[in-house]
XYZ file of C-alpha atoms in Angstrom:
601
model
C 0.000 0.000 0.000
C 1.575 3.196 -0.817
C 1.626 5.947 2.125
C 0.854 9.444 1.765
C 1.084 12.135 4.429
C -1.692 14.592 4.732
C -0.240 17.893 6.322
C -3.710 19.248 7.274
C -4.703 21.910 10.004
C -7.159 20.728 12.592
C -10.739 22.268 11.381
C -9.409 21.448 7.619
C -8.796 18.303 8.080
C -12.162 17.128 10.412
C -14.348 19.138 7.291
C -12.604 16.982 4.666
C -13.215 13.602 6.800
C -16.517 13.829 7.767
C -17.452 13.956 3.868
C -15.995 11.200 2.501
C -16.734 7.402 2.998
C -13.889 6.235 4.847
C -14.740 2.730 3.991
C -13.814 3.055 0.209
C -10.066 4.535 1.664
C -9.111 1.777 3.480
C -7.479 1.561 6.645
C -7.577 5.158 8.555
C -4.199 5.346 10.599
C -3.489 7.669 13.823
C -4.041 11.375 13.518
C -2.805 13.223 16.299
C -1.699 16.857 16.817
C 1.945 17.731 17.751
C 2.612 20.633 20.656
C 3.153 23.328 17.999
C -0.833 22.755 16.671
C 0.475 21.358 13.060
C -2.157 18.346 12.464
C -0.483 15.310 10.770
C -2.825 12.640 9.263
C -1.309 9.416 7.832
C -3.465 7.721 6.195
C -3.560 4.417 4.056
C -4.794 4.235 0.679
C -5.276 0.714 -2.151
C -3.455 3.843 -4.587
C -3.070 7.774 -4.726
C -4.936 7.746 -7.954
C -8.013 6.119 -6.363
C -7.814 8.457 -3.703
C -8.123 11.570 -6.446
C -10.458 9.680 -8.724
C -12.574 8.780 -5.418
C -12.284 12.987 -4.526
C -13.498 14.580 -7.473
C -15.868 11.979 -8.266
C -17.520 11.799 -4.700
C -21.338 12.411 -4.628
C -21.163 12.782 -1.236
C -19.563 16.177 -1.960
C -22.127 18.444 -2.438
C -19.965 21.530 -3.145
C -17.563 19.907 -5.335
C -18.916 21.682 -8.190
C -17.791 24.699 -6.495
C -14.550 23.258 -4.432
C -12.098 20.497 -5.811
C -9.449 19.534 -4.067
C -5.825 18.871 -4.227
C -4.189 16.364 -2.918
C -0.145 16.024 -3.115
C 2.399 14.066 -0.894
C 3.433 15.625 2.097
C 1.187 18.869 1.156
C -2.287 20.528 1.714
C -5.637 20.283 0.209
C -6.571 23.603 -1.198
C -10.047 25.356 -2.349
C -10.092 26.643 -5.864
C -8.084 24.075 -8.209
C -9.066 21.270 -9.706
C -7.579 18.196 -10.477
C -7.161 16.820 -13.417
C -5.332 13.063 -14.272
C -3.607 12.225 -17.231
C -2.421 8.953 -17.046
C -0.631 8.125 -13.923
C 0.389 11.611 -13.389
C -2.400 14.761 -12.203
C -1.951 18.146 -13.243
C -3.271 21.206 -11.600
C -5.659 23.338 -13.212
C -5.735 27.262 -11.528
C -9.409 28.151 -12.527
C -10.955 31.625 -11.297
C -13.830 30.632 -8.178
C -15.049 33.724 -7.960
C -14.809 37.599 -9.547
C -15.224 39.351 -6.172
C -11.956 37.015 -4.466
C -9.072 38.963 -4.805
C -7.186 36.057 -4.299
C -7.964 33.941 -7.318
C -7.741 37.123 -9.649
C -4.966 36.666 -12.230
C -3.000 39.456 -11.283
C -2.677 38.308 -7.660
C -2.357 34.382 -8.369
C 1.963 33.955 -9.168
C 1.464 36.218 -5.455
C -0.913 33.470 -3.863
C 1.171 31.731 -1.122
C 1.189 27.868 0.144
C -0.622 28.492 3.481
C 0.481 25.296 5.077
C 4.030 26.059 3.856
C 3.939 29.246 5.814
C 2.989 27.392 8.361
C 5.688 24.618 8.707
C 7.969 27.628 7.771
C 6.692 29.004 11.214
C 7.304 26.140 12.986
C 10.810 25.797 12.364
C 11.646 29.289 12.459
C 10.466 29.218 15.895
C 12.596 26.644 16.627
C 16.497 26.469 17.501
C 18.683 27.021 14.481
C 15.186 25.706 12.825
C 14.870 22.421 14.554
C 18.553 21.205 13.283
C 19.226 20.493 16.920
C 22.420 21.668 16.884
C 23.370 22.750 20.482
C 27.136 21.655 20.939
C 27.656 25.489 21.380
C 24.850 28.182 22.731
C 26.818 30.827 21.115
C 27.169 29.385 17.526
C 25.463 31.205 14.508
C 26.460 29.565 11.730
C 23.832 27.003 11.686
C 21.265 30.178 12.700
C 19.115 31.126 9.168
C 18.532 34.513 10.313
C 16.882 35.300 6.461
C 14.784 32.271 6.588
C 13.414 33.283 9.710
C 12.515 36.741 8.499
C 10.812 35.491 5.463
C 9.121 33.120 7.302
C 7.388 35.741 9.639
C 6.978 38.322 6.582
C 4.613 35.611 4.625
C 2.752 34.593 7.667
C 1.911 37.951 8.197
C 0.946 38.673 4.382
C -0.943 35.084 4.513
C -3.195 36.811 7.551
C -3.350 40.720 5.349
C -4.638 38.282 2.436
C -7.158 35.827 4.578
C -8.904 38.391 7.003
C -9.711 40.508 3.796
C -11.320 37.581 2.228
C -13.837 35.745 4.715
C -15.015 32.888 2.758
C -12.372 30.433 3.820
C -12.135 28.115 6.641
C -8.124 28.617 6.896
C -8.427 31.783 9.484
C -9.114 29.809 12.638
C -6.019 27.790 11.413
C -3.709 30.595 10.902
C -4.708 32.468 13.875
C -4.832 29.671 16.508
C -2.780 30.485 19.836
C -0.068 27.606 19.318
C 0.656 29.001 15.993
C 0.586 32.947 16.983
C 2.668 31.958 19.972
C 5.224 30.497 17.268
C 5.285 33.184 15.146
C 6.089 35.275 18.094
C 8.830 33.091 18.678
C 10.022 33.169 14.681
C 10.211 37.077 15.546
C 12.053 37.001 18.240
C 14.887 35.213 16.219
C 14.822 37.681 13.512
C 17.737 39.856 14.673
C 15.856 42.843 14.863
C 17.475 45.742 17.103
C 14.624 46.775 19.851
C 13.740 50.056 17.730
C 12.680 47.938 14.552
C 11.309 44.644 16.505
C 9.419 47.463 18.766
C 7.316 48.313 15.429
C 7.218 44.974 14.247
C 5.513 43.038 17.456
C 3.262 45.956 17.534
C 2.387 45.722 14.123
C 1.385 41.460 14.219
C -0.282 42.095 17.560
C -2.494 44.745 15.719
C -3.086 42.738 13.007
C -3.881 39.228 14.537
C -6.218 41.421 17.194
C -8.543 43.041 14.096
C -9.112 39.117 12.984
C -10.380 38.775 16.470
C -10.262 34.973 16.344
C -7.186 34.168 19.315
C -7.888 33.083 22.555
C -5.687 35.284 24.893
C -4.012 32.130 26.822
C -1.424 32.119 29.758
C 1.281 31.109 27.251
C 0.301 33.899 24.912
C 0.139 36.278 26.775
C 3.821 35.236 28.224
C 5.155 34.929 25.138
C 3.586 39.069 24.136
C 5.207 39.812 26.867
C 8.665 38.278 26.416
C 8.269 39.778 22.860
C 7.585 43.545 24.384
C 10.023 43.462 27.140
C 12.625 42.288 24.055
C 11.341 45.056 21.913
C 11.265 47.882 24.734
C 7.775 48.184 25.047
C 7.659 49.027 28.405
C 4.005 50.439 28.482
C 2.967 47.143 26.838
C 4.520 45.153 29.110
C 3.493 46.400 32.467
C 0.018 45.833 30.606
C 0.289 42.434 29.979
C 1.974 41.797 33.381
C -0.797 43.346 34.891
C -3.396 41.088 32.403
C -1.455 37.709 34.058
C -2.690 38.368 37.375
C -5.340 35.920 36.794
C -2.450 33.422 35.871
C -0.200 31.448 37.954
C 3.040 33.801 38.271
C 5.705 32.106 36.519
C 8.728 33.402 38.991
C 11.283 34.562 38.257
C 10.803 34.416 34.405
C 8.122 36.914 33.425
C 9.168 39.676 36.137
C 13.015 39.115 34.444
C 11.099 39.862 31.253
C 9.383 42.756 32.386
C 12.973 44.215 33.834
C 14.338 43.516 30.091
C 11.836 45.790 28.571
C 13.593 48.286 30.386
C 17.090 47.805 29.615
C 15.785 47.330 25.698
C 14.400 50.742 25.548
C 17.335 52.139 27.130
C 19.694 50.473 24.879
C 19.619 53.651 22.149
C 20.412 56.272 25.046
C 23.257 53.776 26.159
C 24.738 53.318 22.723
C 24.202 56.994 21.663
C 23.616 59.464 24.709
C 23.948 63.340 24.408
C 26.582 63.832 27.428
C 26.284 67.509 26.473
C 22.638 67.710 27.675
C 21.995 68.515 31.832
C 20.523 65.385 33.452
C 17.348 66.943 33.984
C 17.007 67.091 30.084
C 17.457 63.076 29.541
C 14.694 60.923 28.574
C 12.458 59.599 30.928
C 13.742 56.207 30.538
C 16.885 57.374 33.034
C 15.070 56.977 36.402
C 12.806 53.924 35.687
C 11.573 54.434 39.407
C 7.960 54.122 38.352
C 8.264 51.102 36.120
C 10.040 49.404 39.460
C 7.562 50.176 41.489
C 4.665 49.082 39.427
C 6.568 45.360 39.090
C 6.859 45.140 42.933
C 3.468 46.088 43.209
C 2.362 42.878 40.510
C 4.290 40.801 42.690
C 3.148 41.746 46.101
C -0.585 41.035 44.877
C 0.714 37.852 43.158
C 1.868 36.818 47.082
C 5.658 36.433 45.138
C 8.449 36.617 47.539
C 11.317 39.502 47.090
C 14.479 38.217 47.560
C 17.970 39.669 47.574
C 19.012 38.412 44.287
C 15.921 40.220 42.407
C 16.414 43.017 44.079
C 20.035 43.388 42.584
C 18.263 43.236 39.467
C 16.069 45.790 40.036
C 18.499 48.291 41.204
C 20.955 47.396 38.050
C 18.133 49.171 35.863
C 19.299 52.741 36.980
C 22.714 51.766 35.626
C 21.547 50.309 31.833
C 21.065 53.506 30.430
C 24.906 54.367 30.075
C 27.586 57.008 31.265
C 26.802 60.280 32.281
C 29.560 63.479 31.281
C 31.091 63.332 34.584
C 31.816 59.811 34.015
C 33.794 60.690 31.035
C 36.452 62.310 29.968
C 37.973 62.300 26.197
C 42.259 61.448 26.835
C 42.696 62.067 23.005
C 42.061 62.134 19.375
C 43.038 60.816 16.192
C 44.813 62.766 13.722
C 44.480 61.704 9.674
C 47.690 63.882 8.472
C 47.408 64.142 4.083
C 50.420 63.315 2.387
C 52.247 66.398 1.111
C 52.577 67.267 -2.507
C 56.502 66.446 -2.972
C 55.522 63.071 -1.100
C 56.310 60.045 -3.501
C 53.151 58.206 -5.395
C 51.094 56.162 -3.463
C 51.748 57.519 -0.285
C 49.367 57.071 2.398
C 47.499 59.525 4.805
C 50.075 59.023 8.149
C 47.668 58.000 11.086
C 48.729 59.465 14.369
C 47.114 60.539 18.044
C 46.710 63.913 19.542
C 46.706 63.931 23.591
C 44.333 66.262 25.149
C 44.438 67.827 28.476
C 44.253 66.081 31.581
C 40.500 66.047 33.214
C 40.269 68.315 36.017
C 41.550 67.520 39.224
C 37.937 67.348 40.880
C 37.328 64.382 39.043
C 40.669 62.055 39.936
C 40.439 60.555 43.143
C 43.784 60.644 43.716
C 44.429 64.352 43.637
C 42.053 65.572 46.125
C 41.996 64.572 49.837
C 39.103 63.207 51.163
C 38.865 65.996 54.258
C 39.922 68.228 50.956
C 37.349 71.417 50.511
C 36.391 71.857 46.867
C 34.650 74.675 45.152
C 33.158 73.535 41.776
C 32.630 76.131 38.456
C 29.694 77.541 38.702
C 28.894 77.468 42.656
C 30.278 79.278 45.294
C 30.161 76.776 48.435
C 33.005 74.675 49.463
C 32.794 71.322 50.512
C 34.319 67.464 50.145
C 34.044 65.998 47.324
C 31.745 63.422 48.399
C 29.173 65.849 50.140
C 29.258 67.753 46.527
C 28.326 64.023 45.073
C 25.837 63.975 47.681
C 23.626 67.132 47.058
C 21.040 67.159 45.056
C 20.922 70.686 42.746
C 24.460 68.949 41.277
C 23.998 65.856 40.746
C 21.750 64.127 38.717
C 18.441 63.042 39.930
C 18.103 59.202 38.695
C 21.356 58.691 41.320
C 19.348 60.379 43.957
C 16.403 58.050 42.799
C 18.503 55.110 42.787
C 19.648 55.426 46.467
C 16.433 56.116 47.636
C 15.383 53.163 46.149
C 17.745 51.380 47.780
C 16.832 52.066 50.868
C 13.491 51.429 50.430
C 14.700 48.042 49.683
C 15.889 48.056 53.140
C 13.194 49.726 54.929
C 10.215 47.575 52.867
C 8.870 48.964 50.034
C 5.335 48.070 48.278
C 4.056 45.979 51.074
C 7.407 43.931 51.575
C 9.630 43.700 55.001
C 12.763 44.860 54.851
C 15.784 42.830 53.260
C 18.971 42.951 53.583
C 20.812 43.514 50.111
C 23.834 40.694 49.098
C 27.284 41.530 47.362
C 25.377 41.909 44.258
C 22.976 44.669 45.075
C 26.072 46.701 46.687
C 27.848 45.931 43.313
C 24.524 47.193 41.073
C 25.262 50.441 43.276
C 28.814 51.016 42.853
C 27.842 50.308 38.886
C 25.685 52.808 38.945
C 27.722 55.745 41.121
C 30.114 54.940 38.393
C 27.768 55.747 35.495
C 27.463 59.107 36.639
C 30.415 60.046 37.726
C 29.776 59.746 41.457
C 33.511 57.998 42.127
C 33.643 58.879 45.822
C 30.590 57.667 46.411
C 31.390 54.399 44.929
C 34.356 54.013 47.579
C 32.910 54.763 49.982
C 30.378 52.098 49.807
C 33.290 49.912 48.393
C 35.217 51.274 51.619
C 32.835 51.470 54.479
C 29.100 49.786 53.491
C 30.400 46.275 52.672
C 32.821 45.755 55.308
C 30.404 46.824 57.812
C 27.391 44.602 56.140
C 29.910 41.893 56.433
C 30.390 41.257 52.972
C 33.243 40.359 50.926
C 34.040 42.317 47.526
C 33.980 39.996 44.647
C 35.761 40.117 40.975
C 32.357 42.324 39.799
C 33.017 44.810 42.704
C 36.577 45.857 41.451
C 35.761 45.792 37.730
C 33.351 48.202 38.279
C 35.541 50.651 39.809
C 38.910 50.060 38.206
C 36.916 50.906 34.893
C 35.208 54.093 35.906
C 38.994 54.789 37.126
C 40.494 54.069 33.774
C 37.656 56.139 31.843
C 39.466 59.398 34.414
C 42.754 58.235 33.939
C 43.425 57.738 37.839
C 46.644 55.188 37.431
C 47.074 55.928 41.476
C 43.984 54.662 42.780
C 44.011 51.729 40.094
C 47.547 50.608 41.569
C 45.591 50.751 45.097
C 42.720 48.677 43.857
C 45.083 45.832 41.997
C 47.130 44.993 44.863
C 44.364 45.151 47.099
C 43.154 42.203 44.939
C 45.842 40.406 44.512
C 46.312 40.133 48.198
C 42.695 39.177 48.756
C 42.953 36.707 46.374
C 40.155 37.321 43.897
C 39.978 35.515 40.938
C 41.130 37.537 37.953
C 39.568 37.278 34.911
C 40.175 39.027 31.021
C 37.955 42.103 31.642
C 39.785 42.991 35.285
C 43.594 43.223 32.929
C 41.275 45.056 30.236
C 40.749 47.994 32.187
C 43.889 48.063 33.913
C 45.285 48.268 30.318
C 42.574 50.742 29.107
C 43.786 53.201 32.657
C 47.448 52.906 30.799
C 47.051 53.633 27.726
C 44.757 56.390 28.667
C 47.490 57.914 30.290
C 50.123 57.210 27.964
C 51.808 54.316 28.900
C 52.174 51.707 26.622
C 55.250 49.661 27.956
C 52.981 49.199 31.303
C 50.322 47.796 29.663
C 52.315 45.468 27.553
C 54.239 44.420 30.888
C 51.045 44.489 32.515
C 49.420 41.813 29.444
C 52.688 39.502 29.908
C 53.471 39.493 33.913
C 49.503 38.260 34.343
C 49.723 36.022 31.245
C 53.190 34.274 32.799
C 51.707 34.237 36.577
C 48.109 32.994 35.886
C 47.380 32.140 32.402
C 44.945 34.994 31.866
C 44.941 37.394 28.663
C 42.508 40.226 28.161
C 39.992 40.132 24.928
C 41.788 40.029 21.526
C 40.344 43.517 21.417
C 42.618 44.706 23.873
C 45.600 43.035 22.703
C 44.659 45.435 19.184
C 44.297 48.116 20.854
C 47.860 48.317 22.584
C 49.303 47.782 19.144
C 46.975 50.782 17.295
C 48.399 53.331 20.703
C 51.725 51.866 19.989
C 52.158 52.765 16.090
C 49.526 55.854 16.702
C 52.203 57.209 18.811
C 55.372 56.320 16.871
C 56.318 53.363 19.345
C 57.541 50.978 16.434
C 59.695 48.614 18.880
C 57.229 48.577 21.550
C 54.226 47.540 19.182
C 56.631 44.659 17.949
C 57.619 43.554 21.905
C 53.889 43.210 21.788
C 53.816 41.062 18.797
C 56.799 38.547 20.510
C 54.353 38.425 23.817
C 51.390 37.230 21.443
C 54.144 34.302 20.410
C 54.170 33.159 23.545
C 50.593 33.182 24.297
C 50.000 31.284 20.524
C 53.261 28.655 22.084
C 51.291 27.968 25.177
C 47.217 27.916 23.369
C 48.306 26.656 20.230
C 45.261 28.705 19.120
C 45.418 32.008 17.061
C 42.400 34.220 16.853
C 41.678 35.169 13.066
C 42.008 38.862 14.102
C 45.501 38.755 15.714
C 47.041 36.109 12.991
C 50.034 37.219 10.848
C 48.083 38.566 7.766
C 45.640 40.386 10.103
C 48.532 42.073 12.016
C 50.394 43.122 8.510
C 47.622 44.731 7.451
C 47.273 46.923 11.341
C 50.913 47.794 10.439
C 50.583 49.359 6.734
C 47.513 51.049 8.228
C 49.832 53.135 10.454
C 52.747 53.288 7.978
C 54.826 50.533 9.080
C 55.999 47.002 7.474
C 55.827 43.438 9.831
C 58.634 41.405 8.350
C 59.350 37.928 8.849
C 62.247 38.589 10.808
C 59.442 40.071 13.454
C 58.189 36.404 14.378
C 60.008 33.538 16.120
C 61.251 30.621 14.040
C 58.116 28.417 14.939
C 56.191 31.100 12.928
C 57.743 32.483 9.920
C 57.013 31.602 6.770
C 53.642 30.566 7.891
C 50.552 31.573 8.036
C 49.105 31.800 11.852
């Protein structure tokens, strides 16, 4: 007997059933429905051509004047073509049902899509890496179809423009059931859209599926709107549908770590492109996300969900998401593109070089200020410490104000909650964000004073955040102070603590430390900073003429490529040519050990 899948939606596939003698087909084998609401049917037939002739010969169809059918292999049955056999083959005849159906019209009909196509297209876009079930490594994208998924999502959505205009078929309640809007949902989410674009786009589906009218609003619906709002920035939305799933079961931690990500998606533009130059006070309202807190503790107080110490670091990490402030910041130089002159020889290039600026002011460095030391700042006539200026409020910015208070609500009880007592990690979210905006003393002191007296222990997380906000001022002093005090405590480094010890260097200048920095850590523990910063000492090096230093660099990269025996495509031997005729300069083979020359790394 030959076998032939039916790939048939739920509703399609009862209608088609309950019309035909089943008796004349044979044996009827198991139809079931999978989790992701695609309906497979096998059945078993004496021959597919007796299964056609038997279709469009059927008195028992009463509209098959009207409707014939198609069946294929492993396809659909559609309305509006008829089948015609030829010998042992059948040929598809496109005939026009109807004038007023725009969809059978000839212009639209090379347009008309394969509506169960879209949907298995659906299904594996929603999947990972489209149901290859490749998972050796969560970070790999090769195997990720990032186009397929887009396309996928684009003709589902034209599939629902072209069925909700045209009413007569029975296909809506299939392409608008909840399993299959909750995996096109998930087919969006893996289109790579940045939150400003996928912001539009969930808006957009939501709109669209909501005028057909025909979805259920489930529990996992609505979780998956919301995980596709808080990924998109919607943070109105999302406090809306958090507030919807009240008559749901809470799913803790997951959809109140959604509702937190809506927040640090819609700040992700003012992180990546913030206007330092405007006054805090003229920020987007995004920068003290005090309300949108609140409103989430509130959900969970009425959803009886406990607040514990390691939300609560989560919570306060929102006030630091929406980037550095201008006090934080301070530009060490700029790069000068110097034209070659007219007498230069052919084919010379531009000569690439780096312009130091001054030195921030001496407010801002730790190190140069005592901290009994009065300080009058431009613009204000008081005097006062340092700290008591990062304390008051008509100077600083008001999110940091907001941020501490919200702290110690934390600690007091807040929204109906007793007090708690915050862990390393909530200490650490508020160093992170003193050092946003600029607030260093105020960061040590809590790195100083609040965690030894809490009884805590600084971790790896609470010195990274303060050795970078160092480096970003320059402040080589206090950075000295910080490393040994790790090393003697015995905190496990790791590549982004030597990062921005390197980045404090070369911001002041000194490229020999950092490369003696890179190669003293990489002989003691085995530890090298991203490749990143390995490029970066050798574009300070040639910026600033230091020819021999850049190439001690390249012999401490041997000796990291000795001991890995791996070589990252952006520091091999071609790839660091190239850096040095950017700047001017020629890497010969004479430049490498013997293991490496004459090949290719």
């Amino acid at each position: 007997m030959a076998m032939v899948p039916l790939w048939l939606p739920g509703r399609m596939l009862r209608s088609r059933l309950s019309t035909i003698n089943r008796k004349d087909w044979g044996q009827l084998g198991k139809i079931f429905y999978q989790k992701r609401s695609i309906v497979i049917g096998r059945l078993q037939f004496l021959s597919h051509q007796n299964l056609i002739n038997h279709v469009s010969t059927s008195s028992s169809l009463s509209h098959c004047d009207k409707y014939q059918y198609r069946v294929l292999s492993g396809r659909s049955v559609f309305r509006g073509e008829k089948v015609i056999t030829t010998g042992s083959k059948s040929e598809l005849d496109f005939n026009k049902v109807s004038s007023k159906s725009s969809l059978h019209t000839e212009e639209t009909q090379r347009e008309r899509m394969d509506v169960y196509e879209v949907l298995e297209n659906i299904q594996s876009a929603a999947l990972y890496n489209q149901g290859n079930n490749n998972k050796t490594n969560r970070r790999e994208k090769k195997h990720w179809d990032i186009r397929f998924c887009r396309e996928a999502v684009r003709n589902y959505q034209t599939c629902l423009e072209q069925w909700g205009e045209n009413k007569e078929t029975d296909l809506e309640d299939d392409l608008v059931s909840e399993p299959v809007v909750v995996q096109a949902f998930s087919a969006l989410l893996r289109c790579n859209w940045p939150p400003q674009e996928l912001s539009k786009r969930v808006r957009d589906l939501e709109r669209l599926i909501g005028t057909i009218g025909e979805t259920p609003l489930t529990d996992e619906l609505s979780l998956k709107l919301l995980e596709a709002n808080s990924k998109a920035g919607n943070v109105g939305r999302t406090l809306s549908l958090l507030e919807l799933r009240k008559s749901y079961p809470p799913q803790y931690p997951r959809e109140f770590l959604l509702s937190l990500q809506a927040i640090h998606s819609a700040s992700l533009e003012l992180r990546k492109n913030r206007n330092i130059f405007l006054g805090e006070d003229q920020q987007p309202s995004i920068d003290n996300p005090t309300r949108f807190l609140d409103a989430i503790l509130m959900n969970m107080y009425h959803r009886n969900v406990p607040l514990e110490p390691p939300f609560a670091a989560k919570l306060l990490n929102c006030f630091a998401c929406s980037g550095r402030s201008g006090k934080a910041l301070h530009a060490h130089y700029k790069i000068v593109v110097t034209k070659p002159h007219e007498e230069s020889p052919e084919g010379a290039k531009p000569k690439i070089s780096m312009k130091w600026n001054r030195p921030p002011p001496f407010y801002k460095i730790p190190s140069q200020i005592n901290q009994e030391q009065l300080v009058k700042m431009p613009g204000y006539k008081e005097q006062m410490t340092k700290y008591e200026w990062e304390c008051r409020e008509d100077y600083w910015s008001r999110s940091l104000d907001a941020a501490f208070s919200f702290c110690d609500s934390l600690q007091h009880g807040v929204g109906g909650y007793n007090a708690i007592e915050l862990d390393i990690e909530g200490w650490n979210a508020m160093i992170k964000i003193c050092c946003h905006r600029g607030a260093i003393w105020r960061a040590l002191q809590i790195f100083r004073e609040i965690i030894p007296k809490k009884n805590l222990e600084p971790n790896g997380k609470s010195y990274l955040f303060l050795l970078q906000a160092l480096a970003r001022l320059g402040d080589i002093s206090t950075m000295r102070e910080l490393w040994d005090k790790l090393l003697i405590e015995q905190v496990t480094l790791n590549p982004y603590l030597i990062e921005a010890m390197v980045d404090g260097l070369l911001n002041k200048g000194n490229v020999a430390g950092s490369i003696t920095l890179c190669q003293d850590v990489w002989n003691q523990v085995h530890i090298q900073p991203p490749y990143t910063t390995h490029l970066k000492i050798l574009e300070f090096a040639l910026a600033n003429d230091y020819l021999y230093e850049a190439k001690r660099h390249i012999y401490v990269l041997q000796q990291i490529w000795m001991a890995t025996g791996q070589v990252h495509p952006k520091l091999s031997k071609t790839a660091l040519s190239h850096l040095f005729q950017y700047f001017g300069y020629k890497l010969t083979e004479d430049d490498f050990l013997t293991e490496f020359r004459h090949n290719i790394c």
